Coordinates of C-alpha atoms and ligand atoms in Angstrom, one line a residue:
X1 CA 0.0 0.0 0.0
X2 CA 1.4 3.0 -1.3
X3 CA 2.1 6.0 2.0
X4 CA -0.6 8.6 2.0
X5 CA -0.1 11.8 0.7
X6 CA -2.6 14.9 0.9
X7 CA -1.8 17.4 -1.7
X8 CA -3.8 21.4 -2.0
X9 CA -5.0 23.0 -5.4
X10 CA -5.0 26.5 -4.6
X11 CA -6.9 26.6 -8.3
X12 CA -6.6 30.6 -9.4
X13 CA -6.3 31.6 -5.9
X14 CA -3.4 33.6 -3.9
X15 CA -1.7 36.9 -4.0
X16 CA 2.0 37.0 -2.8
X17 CA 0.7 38.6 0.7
X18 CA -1.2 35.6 1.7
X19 CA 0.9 33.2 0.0
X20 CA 3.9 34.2 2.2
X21 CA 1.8 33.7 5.2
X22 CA 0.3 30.5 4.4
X23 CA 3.5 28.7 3.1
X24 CA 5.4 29.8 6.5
X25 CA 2.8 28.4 8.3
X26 CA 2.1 25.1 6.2
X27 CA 5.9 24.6 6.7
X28 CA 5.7 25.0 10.3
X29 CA 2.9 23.3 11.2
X30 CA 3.7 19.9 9.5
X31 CA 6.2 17.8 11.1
X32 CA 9.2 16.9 10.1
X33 CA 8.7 13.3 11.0
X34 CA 5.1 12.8 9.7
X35 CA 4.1 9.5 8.2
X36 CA 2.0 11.6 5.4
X37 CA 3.2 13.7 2.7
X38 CA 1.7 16.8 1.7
X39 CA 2.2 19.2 -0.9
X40 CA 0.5 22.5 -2.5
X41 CA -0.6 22.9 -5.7
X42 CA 0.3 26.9 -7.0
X43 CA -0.6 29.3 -9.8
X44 CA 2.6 29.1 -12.3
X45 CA 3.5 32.7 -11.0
X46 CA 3.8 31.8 -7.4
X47 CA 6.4 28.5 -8.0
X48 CA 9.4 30.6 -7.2
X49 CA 7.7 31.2 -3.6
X50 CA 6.0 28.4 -3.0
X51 CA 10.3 27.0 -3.8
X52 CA 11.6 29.7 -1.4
X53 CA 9.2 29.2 1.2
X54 CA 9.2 25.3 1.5
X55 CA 12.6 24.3 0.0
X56 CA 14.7 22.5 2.5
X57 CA 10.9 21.3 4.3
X58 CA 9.2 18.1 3.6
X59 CA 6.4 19.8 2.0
X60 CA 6.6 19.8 -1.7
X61 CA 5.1 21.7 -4.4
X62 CA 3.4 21.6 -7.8
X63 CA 2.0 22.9 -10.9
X64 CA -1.5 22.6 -11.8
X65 CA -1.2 22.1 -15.7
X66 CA 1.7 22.1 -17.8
X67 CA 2.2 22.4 -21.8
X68 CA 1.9 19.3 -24.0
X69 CA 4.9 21.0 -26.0
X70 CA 8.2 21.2 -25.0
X71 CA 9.2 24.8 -26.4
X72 CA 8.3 27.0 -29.4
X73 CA 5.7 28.8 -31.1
X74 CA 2.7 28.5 -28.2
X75 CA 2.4 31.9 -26.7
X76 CA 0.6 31.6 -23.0
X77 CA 1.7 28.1 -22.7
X78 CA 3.8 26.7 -20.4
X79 CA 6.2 24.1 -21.0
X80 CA 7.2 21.3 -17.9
X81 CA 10.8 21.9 -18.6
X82 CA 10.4 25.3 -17.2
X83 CA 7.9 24.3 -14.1
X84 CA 10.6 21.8 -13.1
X85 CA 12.9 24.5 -12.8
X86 CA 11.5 25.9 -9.9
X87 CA 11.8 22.4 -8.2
X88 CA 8.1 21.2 -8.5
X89 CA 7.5 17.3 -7.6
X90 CA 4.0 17.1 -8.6
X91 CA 2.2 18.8 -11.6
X92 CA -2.0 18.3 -11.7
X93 CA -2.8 17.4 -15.1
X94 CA -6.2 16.4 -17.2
X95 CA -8.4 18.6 -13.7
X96 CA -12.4 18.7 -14.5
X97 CA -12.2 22.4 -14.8
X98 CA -9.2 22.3 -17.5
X99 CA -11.4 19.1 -19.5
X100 CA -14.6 21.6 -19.2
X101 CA -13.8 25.0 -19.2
X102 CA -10.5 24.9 -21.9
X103 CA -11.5 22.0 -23.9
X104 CA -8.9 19.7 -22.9
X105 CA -9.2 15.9 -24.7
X106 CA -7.8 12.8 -22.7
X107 CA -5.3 13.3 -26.0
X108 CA -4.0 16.4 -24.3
X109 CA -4.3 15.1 -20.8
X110 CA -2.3 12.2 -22.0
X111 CA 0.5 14.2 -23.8
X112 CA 0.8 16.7 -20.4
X113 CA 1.5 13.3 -18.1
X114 CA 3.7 12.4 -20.7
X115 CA 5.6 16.0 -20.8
X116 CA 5.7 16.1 -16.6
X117 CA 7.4 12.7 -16.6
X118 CA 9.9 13.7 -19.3
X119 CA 11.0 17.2 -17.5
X120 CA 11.6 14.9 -14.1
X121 CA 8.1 15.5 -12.2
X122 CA 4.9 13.2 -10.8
X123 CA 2.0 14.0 -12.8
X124 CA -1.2 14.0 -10.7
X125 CA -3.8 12.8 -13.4
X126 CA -7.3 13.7 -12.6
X127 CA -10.3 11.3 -13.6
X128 CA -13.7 11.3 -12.8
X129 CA -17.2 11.4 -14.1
X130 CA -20.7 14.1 -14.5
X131 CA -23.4 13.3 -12.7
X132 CA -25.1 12.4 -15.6
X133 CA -22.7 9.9 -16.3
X134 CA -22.9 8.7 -12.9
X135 CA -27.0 8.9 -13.2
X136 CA -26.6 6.7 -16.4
X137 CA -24.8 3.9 -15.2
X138 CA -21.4 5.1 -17.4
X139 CA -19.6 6.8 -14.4
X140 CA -17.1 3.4 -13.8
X141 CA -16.8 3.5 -17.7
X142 CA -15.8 7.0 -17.7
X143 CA -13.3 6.9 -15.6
X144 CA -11.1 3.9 -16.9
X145 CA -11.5 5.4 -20.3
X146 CA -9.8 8.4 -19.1
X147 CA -6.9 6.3 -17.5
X148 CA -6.4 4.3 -20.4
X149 CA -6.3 6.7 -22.3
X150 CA -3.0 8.1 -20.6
X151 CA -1.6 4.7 -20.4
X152 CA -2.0 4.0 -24.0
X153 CA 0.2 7.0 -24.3
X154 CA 2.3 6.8 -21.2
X155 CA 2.6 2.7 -21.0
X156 CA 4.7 1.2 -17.7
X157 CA 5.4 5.0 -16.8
X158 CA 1.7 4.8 -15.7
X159 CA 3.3 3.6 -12.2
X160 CA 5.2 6.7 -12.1
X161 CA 1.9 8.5 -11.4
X162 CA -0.1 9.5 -9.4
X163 CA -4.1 9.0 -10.1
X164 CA -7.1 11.3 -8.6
X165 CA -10.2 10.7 -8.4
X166 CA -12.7 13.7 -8.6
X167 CA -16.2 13.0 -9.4
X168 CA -16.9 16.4 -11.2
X169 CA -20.2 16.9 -9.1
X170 CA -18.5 16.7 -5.9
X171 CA -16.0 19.5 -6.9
X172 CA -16.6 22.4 -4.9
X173 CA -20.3 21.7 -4.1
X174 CA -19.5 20.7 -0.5
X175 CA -21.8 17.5 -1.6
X176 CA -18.7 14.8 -1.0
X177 CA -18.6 11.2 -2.5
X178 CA -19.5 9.0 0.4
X179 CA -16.4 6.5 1.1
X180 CA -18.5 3.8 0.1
X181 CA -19.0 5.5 -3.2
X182 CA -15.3 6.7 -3.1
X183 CA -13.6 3.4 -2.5
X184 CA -16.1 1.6 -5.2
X185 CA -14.7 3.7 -7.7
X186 CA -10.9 3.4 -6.3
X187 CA -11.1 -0.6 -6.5
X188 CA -11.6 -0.1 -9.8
X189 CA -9.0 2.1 -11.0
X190 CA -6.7 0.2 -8.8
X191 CA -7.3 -3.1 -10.5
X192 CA -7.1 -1.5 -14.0
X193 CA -4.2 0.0 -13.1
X194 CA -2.7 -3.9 -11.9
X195 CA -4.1 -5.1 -15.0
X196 CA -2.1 -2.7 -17.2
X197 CA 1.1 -2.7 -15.0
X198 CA 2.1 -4.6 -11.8
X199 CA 4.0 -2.0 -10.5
X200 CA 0.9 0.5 -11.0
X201 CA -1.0 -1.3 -8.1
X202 CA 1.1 0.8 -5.9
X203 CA 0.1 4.1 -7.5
X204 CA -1.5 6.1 -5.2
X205 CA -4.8 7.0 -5.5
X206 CA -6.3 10.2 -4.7
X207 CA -9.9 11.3 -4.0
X208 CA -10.7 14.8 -4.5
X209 CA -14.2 16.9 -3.9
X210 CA -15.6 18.5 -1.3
X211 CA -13.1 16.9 1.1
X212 CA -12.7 18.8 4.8
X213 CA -11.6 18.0 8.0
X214 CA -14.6 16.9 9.3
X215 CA -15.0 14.0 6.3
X216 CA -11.5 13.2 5.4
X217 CA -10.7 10.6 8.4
X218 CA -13.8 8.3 6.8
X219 CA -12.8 8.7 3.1
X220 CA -8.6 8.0 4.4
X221 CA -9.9 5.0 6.2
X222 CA -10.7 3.1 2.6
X223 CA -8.8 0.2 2.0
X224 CA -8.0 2.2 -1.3
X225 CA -7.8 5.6 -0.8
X226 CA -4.1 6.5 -0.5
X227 CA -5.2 10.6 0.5
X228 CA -6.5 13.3 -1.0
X229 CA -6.8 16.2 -3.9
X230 CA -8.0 19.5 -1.8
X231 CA -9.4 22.7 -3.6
X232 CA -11.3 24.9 -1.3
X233 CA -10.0 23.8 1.9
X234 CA -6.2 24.0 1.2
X235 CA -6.4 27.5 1.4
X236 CA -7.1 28.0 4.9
X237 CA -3.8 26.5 6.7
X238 CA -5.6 25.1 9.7
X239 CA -8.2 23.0 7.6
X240 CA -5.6 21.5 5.5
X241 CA -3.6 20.4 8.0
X242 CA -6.6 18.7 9.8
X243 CA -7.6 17.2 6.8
X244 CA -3.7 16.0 6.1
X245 CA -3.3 14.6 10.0
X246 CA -7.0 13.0 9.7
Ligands
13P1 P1 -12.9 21.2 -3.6 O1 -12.1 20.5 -2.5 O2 -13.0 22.7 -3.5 O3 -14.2 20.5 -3.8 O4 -12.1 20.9 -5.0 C1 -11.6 19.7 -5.3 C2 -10.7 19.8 -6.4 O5 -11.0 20.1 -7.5 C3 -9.2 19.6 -6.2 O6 -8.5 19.5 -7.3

């Protein structure tokens, strides 16, 4: 069983006043010597202080997206090469909000897990399904078809990864997936990911939405759920360390 880790999206949150406050306090409120890792999630702007602010720690930080390309001609973009310079561990790829609101295919999610690995970095790839999928029956189907569609491009580096699961109706709606419905989902990816790769059985496997202190012990507690993915509640210091010590 993989260790837990409990990592924060700030999303398009921060400003470098706050920032400075709640790194210094992230870093020195988690223990050197806990059994959990945590990390933070940060606007490409803010790398170079979430880096000065927890470098030498053992809380490690990330991207939230990261170019398919590795250089040229693709103004805004940014490529993993240069997010890796500023010491990132984990980059989110393939999140509900990047699939919905900027179009992004599992093609593109695949190509970014694939660009994270190459520059050095853990790509967190996000899966999960609409309610209407859900409704329908199709919400298992959904997600494996967005894991295989980074392992068809990724093969035996899948077990580099790590995996999320974020039912898009449980994303910022404070309506959590029960554990039940949680860990039903995990077992699955889990043994798709055995069945594409030994190794990946190991991967660990996140759950994301609407998770807080006062639900995270429960959801930690499945035999499958190796930690968390935390938008909202990573932003307030005392919250997301209760939710990473839960
Ligand atoms: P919330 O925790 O705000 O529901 O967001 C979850 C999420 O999208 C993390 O990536």
């Amino acid at each position: 069983m993989p260790g837990k880790l409990v990592v924060g999206n700030w999303k398009m949150n921060g400003d470098l006043r706050h920032n400075d406050a709640l790194l210094a306090d992230l870093r020195a409120g988690w223990p050197v010597q806990a059994m959990r890792e945590i990390a933070v999630c940060v606007p490409f702007p803010y790398l170079w202080q979430a880096q000065a602010a927890l470098a030498g720690s053992v809380v490690r930080w990330g991207a939230q997206n990261v170019s398919e390309y590795a250089r040229g001609a693709h103004t805004g973009e940014v490529a993993a090469g240069m997010v890796a310079e500023f010491g990132c561990k984990y980059v989110i790829v393939g999140h509900s909000e990047r699939r919905a609101l900027y179009g992004e295919t599992d093609a593109m999610v695949a190509a970014k897990a694939s660009a994270a690995l190459e520059a050095g970095m853990t790509p967190i790839v996000c899966v999960g399904e609409s309610w209407a999928e859900r409704e329908s029956g199709a919400g298992e189907a959904v997600v494996v078809h967005q894991l295989d569609a980074v392992v068809s491009r990724i093969g035996r580096r899948i077990a580099e990864t790590v995996l999320a699961y974020e039912p898009v109706w449980a994303i910022g709606t404070g309506r959590s997936a029960t554990p039940e419905q949680a860990q039903a989902v995990h077992e699955v990816l889990r043994k798709r990911l055995r069945k594409h790769e030994a190794a990946a059985g190991s991967v660990p496997l996140l759950y994301g939405g609407s998770v807080k202190a006062g639900n995270a012990k429960a959801l930690f507690a499945c035999a499958d759920i190796d930690g968390g993915l935390i938008g909202g509640a990573s932003l307030n210091v005392d919250e997301f360390l209760a939710i990473a010590g839960a």
